Coordinates of C-alpha atoms and ligand atoms in Angstrom, one line a residue:
Chain G
X1 CA 26.2 -43.9 -16.7
X2 CA 27.6 -47.2 -15.6
X3 CA 25.0 -49.9 -16.3
X4 CA 26.4 -52.3 -13.7
X5 CA 25.8 -49.8 -10.9
X6 CA 23.7 -51.1 -8.1
X7 CA 20.7 -49.0 -7.2
X8 CA 20.2 -47.0 -5.1
X9 CA 23.2 -44.8 -5.4
X10 CA 24.1 -41.1 -5.0
X11 CA 25.9 -39.1 -7.6
X12 CA 27.6 -35.9 -6.8
X13 CA 28.7 -33.5 -9.5
X14 CA 32.3 -32.9 -8.5
X15 CA 32.4 -29.5 -10.2
X16 CA 29.2 -28.1 -8.8
X17 CA 29.8 -29.3 -5.2
X18 CA 30.9 -26.5 -2.9
X19 CA 32.5 -28.9 -0.4
X20 CA 30.3 -27.8 2.6
X21 CA 30.3 -31.4 3.9
X22 CA 26.6 -31.3 5.0
X23 CA 25.9 -34.4 2.9
X24 CA 28.8 -36.3 4.4
X25 CA 27.5 -35.5 7.9
X26 CA 23.9 -36.4 7.0
X27 CA 24.6 -39.8 5.4
X28 CA 23.4 -42.5 7.8
X29 CA 25.7 -45.1 6.1
X30 CA 28.8 -43.1 6.0
X31 CA 29.2 -43.8 2.3
X32 CA 30.0 -40.2 1.3
X33 CA 33.4 -38.8 1.9
X34 CA 35.2 -35.6 1.3
X35 CA 37.6 -36.0 -1.6
X36 CA 41.3 -35.3 -1.2
X37 CA 41.1 -33.7 -4.6
X38 CA 40.0 -30.2 -5.4
X39 CA 37.5 -29.2 -8.1
X40 CA 38.0 -26.4 -10.5
X41 CA 36.6 -23.9 -8.0
X42 CA 39.1 -25.0 -5.3
X43 CA 36.6 -27.0 -3.2
X44 CA 37.3 -30.5 -1.8
X45 CA 34.2 -32.0 -3.2
X46 CA 32.2 -34.9 -1.8
X47 CA 32.0 -38.3 -3.4
X48 CA 30.1 -41.5 -3.1
X49 CA 32.3 -44.4 -2.1
X50 CA 30.6 -46.7 -4.6
X51 CA 28.5 -49.0 -2.4
X52 CA 26.3 -49.1 0.6
X53 CA 23.8 -46.3 -0.3
X54 CA 20.3 -47.1 0.9
X55 CA 18.6 -44.3 -1.0
X56 CA 17.5 -42.4 2.1
X57 CA 17.7 -39.1 0.2
X58 CA 19.4 -37.3 3.1
X59 CA 22.3 -36.1 0.9
X60 CA 19.9 -34.7 -1.7
X61 CA 17.7 -32.8 0.8
X62 CA 20.6 -31.4 2.8
X63 CA 22.6 -30.2 -0.1
X64 CA 22.2 -26.5 -0.7
X65 CA 23.3 -26.6 -4.3
X66 CA 20.3 -27.5 -6.5
X67 CA 22.2 -29.6 -9.0
X68 CA 25.1 -31.1 -7.0
X69 CA 23.4 -34.3 -5.8
X70 CA 21.3 -36.8 -7.6
X71 CA 20.0 -39.9 -5.9
X72 CA 18.9 -42.8 -8.0
X73 CA 16.5 -44.8 -5.9
X74 CA 15.9 -48.5 -5.7
X75 CA 13.0 -48.5 -8.2
X76 CA 14.8 -46.3 -10.7
X77 CA 14.6 -47.6 -14.3
X78 CA 17.3 -46.0 -16.4
X79 CA 15.1 -45.5 -19.5
X80 CA 12.7 -43.3 -17.5
X81 CA 14.8 -40.2 -17.6
X82 CA 15.6 -38.8 -20.9
Chain W
X1 CA 3.9 -40.7 0.3
X2 CA 5.0 -38.7 -2.7
X3 CA 8.6 -39.6 -1.8
X4 CA 7.7 -43.2 -2.3
X5 CA 6.7 -42.5 -5.9
X6 CA 9.9 -40.8 -6.8
X7 CA 12.5 -42.9 -8.5
X8 CA 15.2 -40.3 -8.6
X9 CA 15.9 -37.3 -6.5
X10 CA 17.4 -34.6 -8.8
X11 CA 17.3 -30.9 -9.3
X12 CA 13.6 -30.0 -9.1
X13 CA 11.8 -28.5 -12.1
X14 CA 10.9 -25.6 -10.0
X15 CA 14.4 -24.3 -10.8
X16 CA 15.5 -22.8 -14.0
X17 CA 17.6 -25.3 -15.9
X18 CA 20.4 -22.8 -16.7
X19 CA 20.5 -19.7 -14.6
X20 CA 20.6 -17.4 -17.6
X21 CA 19.7 -14.3 -15.7
X22 CA 22.8 -14.7 -13.5
X23 CA 25.7 -12.6 -14.7
X24 CA 29.1 -14.1 -15.2
X25 CA 30.2 -17.5 -16.3
X26 CA 28.8 -19.7 -13.5
X27 CA 25.3 -20.2 -14.7
X28 CA 25.1 -23.7 -13.3
X29 CA 25.4 -22.9 -9.6
X30 CA 24.0 -20.5 -7.1
X31 CA 25.7 -17.5 -5.7
X32 CA 25.2 -18.7 -2.1
X33 CA 28.1 -19.6 0.2
X34 CA 28.9 -23.2 0.8
X35 CA 26.6 -24.7 3.4
X36 CA 24.1 -21.8 3.3
X37 CA 20.6 -22.7 4.4
X38 CA 19.0 -20.6 1.6
X39 CA 19.9 -23.3 -1.0
X40 CA 18.3 -26.0 1.1
X41 CA 15.0 -24.1 1.5
X42 CA 15.1 -23.1 -2.2
X43 CA 15.3 -26.8 -3.1
X44 CA 12.4 -27.7 -0.9
X45 CA 10.3 -25.0 -2.4
X46 CA 11.2 -25.8 -6.0
X47 CA 10.5 -29.5 -5.3
X48 CA 7.0 -28.7 -3.9
X49 CA 6.2 -26.5 -6.9
X50 CA 7.1 -29.3 -9.3
X51 CA 5.3 -32.0 -7.3
X52 CA 2.1 -29.9 -7.1
X53 CA 2.4 -29.0 -10.8
X54 CA 2.1 -25.3 -10.0
X55 CA 5.4 -23.8 -11.2
X56 CA 3.7 -21.8 -13.9
X57 CA 1.1 -20.3 -11.5
X58 CA 3.7 -19.3 -8.9
X59 CA 5.2 -15.8 -8.4
X60 CA 8.2 -15.6 -6.1
X61 CA 8.9 -12.2 -4.6
X62 CA 12.7 -11.8 -3.9
X63 CA 13.7 -9.5 -1.0
X64 CA 16.8 -7.6 -0.3
X65 CA 19.4 -9.7 1.4
X66 CA 21.4 -12.7 0.3
X67 CA 18.3 -14.1 -1.4
X68 CA 17.9 -10.9 -3.5
X69 CA 18.8 -13.0 -6.5
X70 CA 16.3 -15.8 -5.8
X71 CA 14.9 -14.8 -9.2
X72 CA 18.0 -16.2 -10.9
X73 CA 16.9 -19.7 -9.8
X74 CA 13.1 -20.1 -9.6
X75 CA 11.4 -21.1 -12.9
X76 CA 8.4 -19.1 -11.8
X77 CA 7.2 -15.5 -12.3
X78 CA 9.6 -13.4 -10.3
X79 CA 9.6 -9.9 -8.8
X80 CA 12.5 -8.4 -6.8
X81 CA 11.3 -5.7 -4.5
X82 CA 12.6 -3.0 -2.2
X83 CA 13.8 -3.9 1.3
X84 CA 11.0 -5.3 3.5
X85 CA 8.2 -4.5 1.0
X86 CA 7.7 -8.1 -0.3
X87 CA 4.4 -8.6 1.6
X88 CA 3.0 -5.4 0.2
X89 CA 4.0 -6.4 -3.4
X90 CA 2.8 -10.0 -2.7
X91 CA -0.6 -8.5 -1.6
X92 CA -1.0 -6.7 -4.9
X93 CA 0.0 -9.7 -6.9
X94 CA -2.4 -12.0 -5.0
X95 CA -5.3 -9.5 -5.2
X96 CA -4.8 -8.8 -8.8
X97 CA -4.5 -12.5 -9.7
X98 CA -6.2 -14.6 -7.0
X99 CA -5.3 -17.8 -8.8
X100 CA -1.6 -17.1 -8.6
X101 CA 0.5 -18.8 -5.9
X102 CA 2.4 -16.0 -4.3
X103 CA 5.5 -16.7 -2.3
X104 CA 7.2 -13.9 -0.3
X105 CA 10.7 -15.1 0.4
X106 CA 12.4 -12.9 3.1
X107 CA 15.3 -12.8 5.5
X108 CA 15.5 -11.5 9.0
X109 CA 16.8 -8.0 8.3
X110 CA 14.3 -7.6 5.5
X111 CA 11.3 -9.0 7.3
X112 CA 11.8 -8.2 10.9
X113 CA 13.6 -4.8 10.7
X114 CA 12.7 -2.5 7.8
X115 CA 9.7 -4.7 6.8
X116 CA 8.3 -5.2 10.2
X117 CA 5.1 -3.3 9.6
X118 CA 4.6 -4.7 6.1
X119 CA 4.6 -8.2 7.3
X120 CA 2.2 -7.5 10.2
X121 CA -0.3 -5.8 7.9
X122 CA -0.3 -8.5 5.3
X123 CA -0.6 -11.2 8.0
X124 CA -3.4 -9.2 9.7
X125 CA -5.3 -9.0 6.4
X126 CA -4.9 -12.8 5.9
X127 CA -3.5 -12.3 2.5
X128 CA -3.4 -15.4 0.4
X129 CA 0.3 -16.0 0.3
X130 CA 3.0 -17.9 1.9
X131 CA 5.9 -16.2 3.6
X132 CA 9.2 -18.0 4.0
X133 CA 11.1 -16.3 6.7
X134 CA 14.8 -17.3 6.7
X135 CA 16.1 -16.5 10.2
X136 CA 19.9 -16.8 10.4
X137 CA 20.3 -14.2 13.2
X138 CA 22.5 -11.9 11.1
X139 CA 22.6 -9.6 8.1
X140 CA 24.5 -11.9 5.7
X141 CA 24.6 -9.9 2.5
X142 CA 26.1 -6.7 4.0
X143 CA 28.7 -8.5 6.0
X144 CA 27.4 -9.8 9.3
X145 CA 25.8 -6.9 11.2
X146 CA 23.4 -7.3 14.0
X147 CA 19.9 -8.2 12.9
X148 CA 16.6 -8.0 14.8
X149 CA 16.9 -11.8 15.5
X150 CA 20.6 -11.7 16.6
X151 CA 20.9 -13.6 19.8
X152 CA 21.7 -12.1 23.2
X153 CA 25.5 -12.1 23.5
X154 CA 26.0 -12.9 19.8
X155 CA 29.0 -11.2 18.3
X156 CA 28.5 -9.5 15.0
X157 CA 30.4 -6.8 13.2
X158 CA 28.2 -4.2 14.9
X159 CA 28.0 -5.9 18.2
X160 CA 31.7 -6.9 18.6
X161 CA 31.2 -7.5 22.4
X162 CA 28.0 -9.4 21.8
X163 CA 24.4 -8.1 21.6
X164 CA 23.7 -6.4 24.8
X165 CA 20.0 -6.3 25.5
X166 CA 20.4 -3.2 27.6
X167 CA 21.4 -1.2 24.5
X168 CA 20.3 -3.4 21.6
X169 CA 17.0 -4.9 22.8
X170 CA 16.0 -8.5 22.6
X171 CA 15.9 -10.9 19.6
X172 CA 12.5 -10.6 18.0
X173 CA 10.4 -13.7 18.0
X174 CA 8.5 -13.2 14.8
X175 CA 6.3 -16.3 14.8
X176 CA 5.1 -15.5 18.3
X177 CA 4.1 -12.0 17.2
X178 CA 2.4 -13.2 14.0
X179 CA 0.5 -15.7 16.2
X180 CA -1.1 -12.9 18.1
X181 CA -3.0 -11.9 15.0
X182 CA -6.4 -13.5 14.2
X183 CA -6.1 -14.0 10.4
X184 CA -3.1 -16.3 9.8
X185 CA -4.0 -20.0 9.2
X186 CA -0.6 -21.6 9.6
X187 CA 2.3 -20.3 11.7
X188 CA 5.3 -22.6 12.1
X189 CA 9.0 -22.4 13.0
X190 CA 11.3 -25.1 11.7
X191 CA 15.0 -25.6 11.3
X192 CA 17.6 -26.9 8.9
X193 CA 20.1 -28.1 11.6
X194 CA 19.7 -31.8 11.0
X195 CA 17.9 -34.3 8.7
X196 CA 14.8 -34.9 10.9
X197 CA 14.3 -31.1 11.0
X198 CA 15.0 -30.6 7.3
X199 CA 12.3 -33.2 6.7
X200 CA 9.9 -31.3 9.0
X201 CA 10.8 -28.1 7.2
X202 CA 10.0 -29.9 3.9
X203 CA 6.5 -30.9 5.3
X204 CA 5.9 -27.3 6.4
X205 CA 6.9 -25.9 3.1
X206 CA 4.5 -28.3 1.3
X207 CA 1.7 -27.6 3.7
X208 CA 2.1 -23.8 3.4
X209 CA 2.2 -23.9 -0.4
X210 CA -0.8 -26.1 -0.5
X211 CA -2.6 -23.7 1.7
X212 CA -1.9 -20.9 -0.7
X213 CA -2.9 -23.1 -3.7
X214 CA -6.2 -23.8 -1.9
X215 CA -6.6 -20.1 -1.1
X216 CA -6.7 -20.6 2.6
X217 CA -5.0 -17.4 3.4
X218 CA -1.8 -16.4 5.2
X219 CA 0.8 -19.1 6.0
X220 CA 4.1 -18.2 7.7
X221 CA 7.0 -20.5 7.8
X222 CA 10.0 -19.3 9.8
X223 CA 13.1 -21.4 9.1
X224 CA 16.2 -21.3 11.3
X225 CA 19.0 -21.4 8.8
X226 CA 22.8 -21.6 8.7
X227 CA 24.9 -18.6 7.7
X228 CA 28.3 -20.1 7.9
X229 CA 30.0 -17.0 6.4
X230 CA 28.3 -14.5 8.8
X231 CA 28.9 -16.8 11.8
X232 CA 32.4 -17.4 10.7
X233 CA 32.3 -21.2 11.1
X234 CA 32.1 -24.3 8.9
X235 CA 28.8 -25.7 7.8
X236 CA 28.4 -28.7 10.1
X237 CA 29.3 -26.7 13.2
X238 CA 26.9 -24.0 12.0
X239 CA 24.1 -26.7 12.2
X240 CA 25.2 -27.5 15.8
X241 CA 25.2 -23.7 16.6
X242 CA 21.5 -23.5 15.6
X243 CA 20.7 -26.4 17.8
X244 CA 22.6 -25.2 20.8
X245 CA 22.0 -21.4 20.5
X246 CA 19.1 -20.5 18.3
X247 CA 16.5 -23.1 19.3
X248 CA 16.5 -22.1 23.0
X249 CA 15.5 -18.6 21.9
X250 CA 13.5 -19.6 18.9
X251 CA 11.6 -22.8 19.9
X252 CA 10.5 -25.0 17.1
X253 CA 6.8 -25.3 17.1
X254 CA 3.6 -25.3 15.1
X255 CA 2.2 -22.2 16.7
X256 CA -1.0 -22.4 14.7
X257 CA -2.5 -24.7 12.1
X258 CA -6.2 -24.1 11.3
X259 CA -5.7 -24.9 7.6
X260 CA -7.9 -28.0 7.8
X261 CA -10.8 -26.0 9.2
X262 CA -10.4 -23.1 6.9
X263 CA -12.2 -22.8 3.6
X264 CA -11.0 -20.9 0.6
X265 CA -11.2 -17.2 1.3
X266 CA -13.8 -15.3 -0.7
X267 CA -13.3 -11.6 -1.0
X268 CA -16.0 -9.2 -2.2
X269 CA -15.6 -8.8 -5.9
X270 CA -14.7 -5.2 -6.6
X271 CA -17.4 -3.5 -8.6
X272 CA -16.6 -0.8 -11.1
X273 CA -20.0 0.7 -11.8
X274 CA -19.7 4.1 -13.5
X275 CA -23.1 5.2 -12.2
X276 CA -22.0 4.4 -8.7
X277 CA -18.8 6.3 -9.2
X278 CA -20.8 9.3 -10.3
X279 CA -23.0 9.0 -7.3
X280 CA -19.9 8.9 -5.0
X281 CA -18.5 11.9 -6.7
X282 CA -21.9 13.7 -6.4
X283 CA -22.4 13.9 -10.1
X284 CA -26.0 12.5 -10.2
X285 CA -27.5 15.9 -11.0
X286 CA -25.4 16.3 -14.1
X287 CA -25.0 12.7 -15.2
X288 CA -27.6 13.3 -18.0
X289 CA -25.8 16.4 -19.3
X290 CA -24.5 14.3 -22.2
X291 CA -22.4 16.9 -23.8
X292 CA -21.4 16.3 -27.4
X293 CA -17.7 15.9 -28.1
X294 CA -16.5 18.3 -30.8
X295 CA -15.5 16.3 -33.8
X296 CA -13.3 19.1 -35.2
X297 CA -11.3 19.7 -32.0
X298 CA -7.6 20.3 -32.3
X299 CA -7.0 17.8 -29.6
X300 CA -8.9 14.5 -29.1
X301 CA -6.9 13.6 -25.9
X302 CA -4.9 15.6 -23.5
X303 CA -2.2 14.7 -21.0
X304 CA -1.5 18.0 -19.3
X305 CA 0.9 18.9 -16.6
X306 CA -0.2 22.0 -14.6
X307 CA 2.6 23.5 -12.4
X308 CA 3.3 26.6 -10.3
X309 CA 3.6 27.9 -6.8
X310 CA 1.2 26.5 -4.2
X311 CA -1.7 28.9 -4.0
X312 CA -1.8 29.6 -7.8
X313 CA -4.8 27.5 -8.4
X314 CA -2.7 24.6 -9.8
X315 CA -4.8 21.9 -8.2
X316 CA -8.1 23.6 -8.8
X317 CA -7.3 24.1 -12.5
X318 CA -6.7 20.3 -12.7
X319 CA -9.8 19.4 -10.9
X320 CA -12.0 21.7 -13.0
X321 CA -10.5 20.4 -16.2
X322 CA -11.1 16.8 -15.1
X323 CA -14.6 17.5 -14.0
X324 CA -15.5 19.2 -17.3
X325 CA -13.9 16.4 -19.2
X326 CA -16.0 13.9 -17.2
X327 CA -19.2 15.8 -18.2
X328 CA -18.2 15.4 -21.8
X329 CA -18.0 11.7 -21.3
X330 CA -14.3 11.3 -21.3
X331 CA -12.3 9.1 -19.0
X332 CA -10.3 11.5 -16.8
X333 CA -7.7 11.3 -14.1
X334 CA -6.2 13.9 -11.8
X335 CA -3.0 13.3 -9.9
X336 CA -1.6 15.9 -7.6
X337 CA 2.0 16.2 -6.6
X338 CA 3.1 18.5 -3.9
X339 CA 6.4 19.6 -2.6
X340 CA 7.1 18.5 0.9
X341 CA 5.8 21.9 2.2
X342 CA 2.3 21.7 0.7
X343 CA 1.8 25.5 0.8
X344 CA 4.3 28.1 -0.5
X345 CA 6.3 25.6 -2.3
X346 CA 5.9 24.3 -5.8
X347 CA 3.1 22.1 -6.8
X348 CA 2.0 20.3 -10.0
X349 CA -0.7 18.0 -11.1
X350 CA -1.3 15.7 -14.0
X351 CA -4.6 15.5 -15.7
X352 CA -5.5 13.1 -18.4
X353 CA -8.7 13.5 -20.6
X354 CA -9.2 10.8 -23.2
X355 CA -11.8 8.5 -24.7
X356 CA -10.0 5.3 -24.1
X357 CA -9.0 3.8 -20.8
X358 CA -6.3 5.6 -18.8
X359 CA -3.4 3.6 -17.6
X360 CA -0.9 5.5 -15.5
X361 CA -2.3 8.8 -14.3
X362 CA 1.0 10.6 -14.1
X363 CA 1.8 12.6 -17.3
X364 CA 5.4 11.8 -18.0
X365 CA 5.2 12.8 -21.6
X366 CA 2.4 15.4 -21.6
X367 CA 1.1 17.0 -24.8
X368 CA 0.3 20.1 -22.9
X369 CA 1.9 22.1 -20.1
X370 CA 0.4 25.0 -18.2
X371 CA 3.3 26.7 -16.4
X372 CA 2.3 29.3 -13.9
X373 CA 5.8 30.3 -12.8
X374 CA 9.3 30.3 -14.2
X375 CA 10.7 27.2 -12.4
X376 CA 7.7 25.2 -13.7
X377 CA 8.4 26.4 -17.3
X378 CA 12.0 25.4 -17.0
X379 CA 11.2 22.0 -15.5
X380 CA 8.2 20.9 -17.6
X381 CA 9.0 22.4 -21.0
X382 CA 11.5 19.6 -21.3
X383 CA 9.1 16.8 -21.0
X384 CA 6.5 18.0 -23.6
X385 CA 6.1 15.8 -26.6
X386 CA 7.2 17.5 -29.9
X387 CA 4.4 19.7 -31.2
X388 CA 2.9 19.9 -27.7
X389 CA 1.1 23.0 -26.4
X390 CA 2.9 25.2 -23.9
X391 CA 0.6 27.7 -22.1
X392 CA 2.6 29.9 -19.8
X393 CA 1.9 32.8 -17.4
X394 CA 3.6 35.9 -18.8
X395 CA 2.6 37.9 -15.7
X396 CA 5.2 36.0 -13.7
X397 CA 7.5 34.6 -16.4
X398 CA 9.8 36.9 -18.3
X399 CA 11.9 34.3 -20.1
X400 CA 11.0 32.7 -23.5
X401 CA 10.6 28.9 -23.8
X402 CA 13.8 27.4 -25.2
X403 CA 12.3 24.8 -27.4
X404 CA 11.2 25.7 -30.9
X405 CA 9.2 22.6 -31.7
X406 CA 6.2 23.5 -29.5
X407 CA 3.0 25.5 -30.0
X408 CA 3.4 28.3 -27.4
X409 CA 0.7 30.3 -25.8
X410 CA 2.1 33.2 -23.7
X411 CA -0.8 34.5 -21.7
X412 CA -0.8 37.0 -18.8
X413 CA -2.9 34.6 -16.7
X414 CA -2.4 36.2 -13.3
X415 CA -2.9 39.6 -14.8
X416 CA -6.2 38.7 -16.4
X417 CA -7.4 37.4 -13.1
X418 CA -6.3 40.5 -11.3
X419 CA -8.1 42.7 -13.7
X420 CA -11.3 40.8 -12.9
X421 CA -10.7 41.7 -9.3
X422 CA -9.7 38.3 -7.8
X423 CA -6.3 36.6 -8.4
X424 CA -8.0 33.3 -7.3
X425 CA -9.9 33.0 -10.6
X426 CA -6.6 32.2 -12.5
X427 CA -7.6 28.6 -12.5
X428 CA -10.7 29.4 -14.5
X429 CA -8.7 31.6 -16.9
X430 CA -6.7 28.5 -17.5
X431 CA -9.8 26.4 -18.1
X432 CA -11.0 29.0 -20.7
X433 CA -7.6 29.0 -22.4
X434 CA -7.6 25.2 -22.4
X435 CA -11.0 25.1 -24.1
X436 CA -9.8 27.5 -26.8
X437 CA -6.4 25.7 -27.4
X438 CA -7.9 22.2 -27.5
X439 CA -11.4 22.9 -28.9
X440 CA -12.5 20.1 -26.7
X441 CA -14.8 22.2 -24.5
X442 CA -17.4 24.9 -25.3
X443 CA -17.2 27.9 -23.0
X444 CA -20.9 28.2 -22.9
X445 CA -21.2 24.6 -21.7
X446 CA -18.6 25.3 -19.0
X447 CA -20.8 28.1 -17.8
X448 CA -23.7 25.7 -17.6
X449 CA -21.6 23.4 -15.4
X450 CA -20.7 26.2 -12.9
X451 CA -23.2 25.0 -10.3
X452 CA -21.5 21.7 -10.2
X453 CA -18.0 23.1 -10.3
X454 CA -18.7 25.6 -7.5
X455 CA -21.2 23.7 -5.4
X456 CA -22.5 25.8 -2.6
X457 CA -20.8 29.0 -3.8
X458 CA -22.7 32.2 -4.3
X459 CA -24.0 33.4 -7.6
X460 CA -21.5 36.2 -7.5
X461 CA -18.6 33.8 -7.3
X462 CA -20.0 31.8 -10.2
X463 CA -20.4 34.9 -12.3
X464 CA -16.8 35.9 -11.6
X465 CA -15.6 32.5 -12.6
X466 CA -17.7 32.5 -15.8
X467 CA -16.1 35.8 -16.7
X468 CA -12.6 34.3 -16.1
X469 CA -13.4 31.3 -18.4
X470 CA -14.6 33.8 -21.1
X471 CA -11.5 35.9 -20.7
X472 CA -9.1 33.0 -21.0
X473 CA -11.0 31.7 -24.0
X474 CA -11.1 35.0 -25.8
X475 CA -7.5 35.8 -25.1
X476 CA -6.4 32.7 -27.0
X477 CA -8.9 33.2 -29.8
X478 CA -7.8 36.8 -30.3
X479 CA -4.1 36.3 -30.0
X480 CA -3.4 32.9 -31.5
X481 CA -5.8 32.2 -34.2
Ligands
SF4_501 S1 21.0 -41.5 -0.3 FE1 21.3 -41.7 1.9 S2 22.6 -43.5 2.1 FE2 22.7 -42.9 0.0 S3 24.5 -41.6 -0.1 FE3 22.8 -40.2 0.2 S4 22.7 -40.0 2.4 FE4 24.0 -41.8 2.1
SF4_502 S1 26.0 -31.0 0.5 FE1 26.2 -30.6 -1.7 S2 27.6 -28.9 -1.8 FE2 27.8 -29.7 0.2 S3 29.5 -31.2 0.1 FE3 27.6 -32.3 -0.3 S4 27.3 -32.3 -2.5 FE4 28.8 -30.7 -2.0
SF4_503 S1 26.4 -14.7 3.8 FE1 25.2 -16.2 5.0 S2 23.1 -16.2 4.3 FE2 24.4 -15.0 2.8 S3 24.9 -16.5 1.2 FE3 26.5 -16.6 2.7 S4 26.0 -18.2 4.1 FE4 24.1 -17.6 3.0

């Protein structure tokens, strides 16, 4: 993981994402977009644009795929998760 | 509150890490369509189970429907059950293990159509369980047919012109029906159509699961959920469709919440008092008979299948054997099985007589078969264990058994009874033969038990039956020793 990333941020697994777009619609900051690219299953996956996330968790809670979205919140300390 | 403590929102531990039970290569993702509401609700449940630290105590009952494979995903105990029967299975799990947290996860076809009665009865009993009812107004798995909750005018594959209430009835409002019952503690309808409502659903999921954990009784959470495939639309328009079309018919509401004022349910503890059982079975008079088991008996346990035409004394043979076994201090069971016609057709029963505890009462691998007619011989000879005893009625059976690894006892059972003057005593001929073959019962003791076996019958009837026992016993002793 990129150590210089600013928390909070949302991380979407491009291969697990099914491209339903629910997270994009649910993001209050408009910082998630549908990629032009296709993943290995042929879905236009969603991506975080890289800044502007406020860690609201909407994308996590609206995503139907259990492991597609991870949101690292403001108070996240990288060592915590092993 | 709990949200604030989290530092990362990631796949909850209520899910299995790798979906190893899922066939195929894609063990890292669900089988659900893109944008399907099931995944959202699954996640909210899995998160709550992790947060409350109850994953190990939870049993999820998967239904029939798109969520039939919910057991691929939840890191809980899982059962997948026949269509609509989840509340019945959940009842037995919850009653058998009151500390378990039982989740019945059901869709609208499963719960509101075929399972309509099951859910009402479980709700009415106030079973300690949570039911998540996913209402997406359609049969998803089978390809988009009309469901009980399909909206008026909604087009489905079976209502191509739209649901017409004049022919198809009205969409069933399940929460409103459940709310008519006295027992449920929490009845709520939520929706997944936007973020505020997903969060309300999250709160309802957590409350319902806490209720179950705290043994408060029956909680029912109906969730309006997207089925983009069945509705033939994209995921975000599907959310809009819920808002515009479903909510007017299925208003979001907390119909009932008495969980705060409800204390943990306490059910009467079932008592299994052998003396009480004897009293109920009217065995008090003989409970001190204390018959000695025969240490040299050829059999120390019997699983016998008795079969024949209805009216051949099949059931009474079984009952008599079980009763005598009981007087000898064995554990016994008797399980009748009738054809659909009850009389005139074929009937059979399973009897177990053994010193240790009986599990299943059906004899699937009997060590004895008593066949009173030819179809029964053909059918049940096959399931005898090697070396098992086959008693068959040569009065009515003129074929030989086909197996050679059995101990066979061809006996003219009906003929013996006829000679005694009453065909009905065949069952006691069987009992006598059984006593001789197994060595478990003494014919003299069976005679002593006649008053209890034939309660209220005349002395003449008892005499006749005593003779029948003797005849059956002696026939075996004379012909097969
Ligand atoms: S956490 Fe909230 S702000 Fe951040 S990407 Fe997800 S939806 Fe957008
Ligand atoms: S909600 Fe999940 S599956 Fe849908 S586009 Fe976003 S990340 Fe992908
Ligand atoms: S058919 Fe409908 S309910 Fe079934 S998985 Fe697909 S979207 Fe979900």
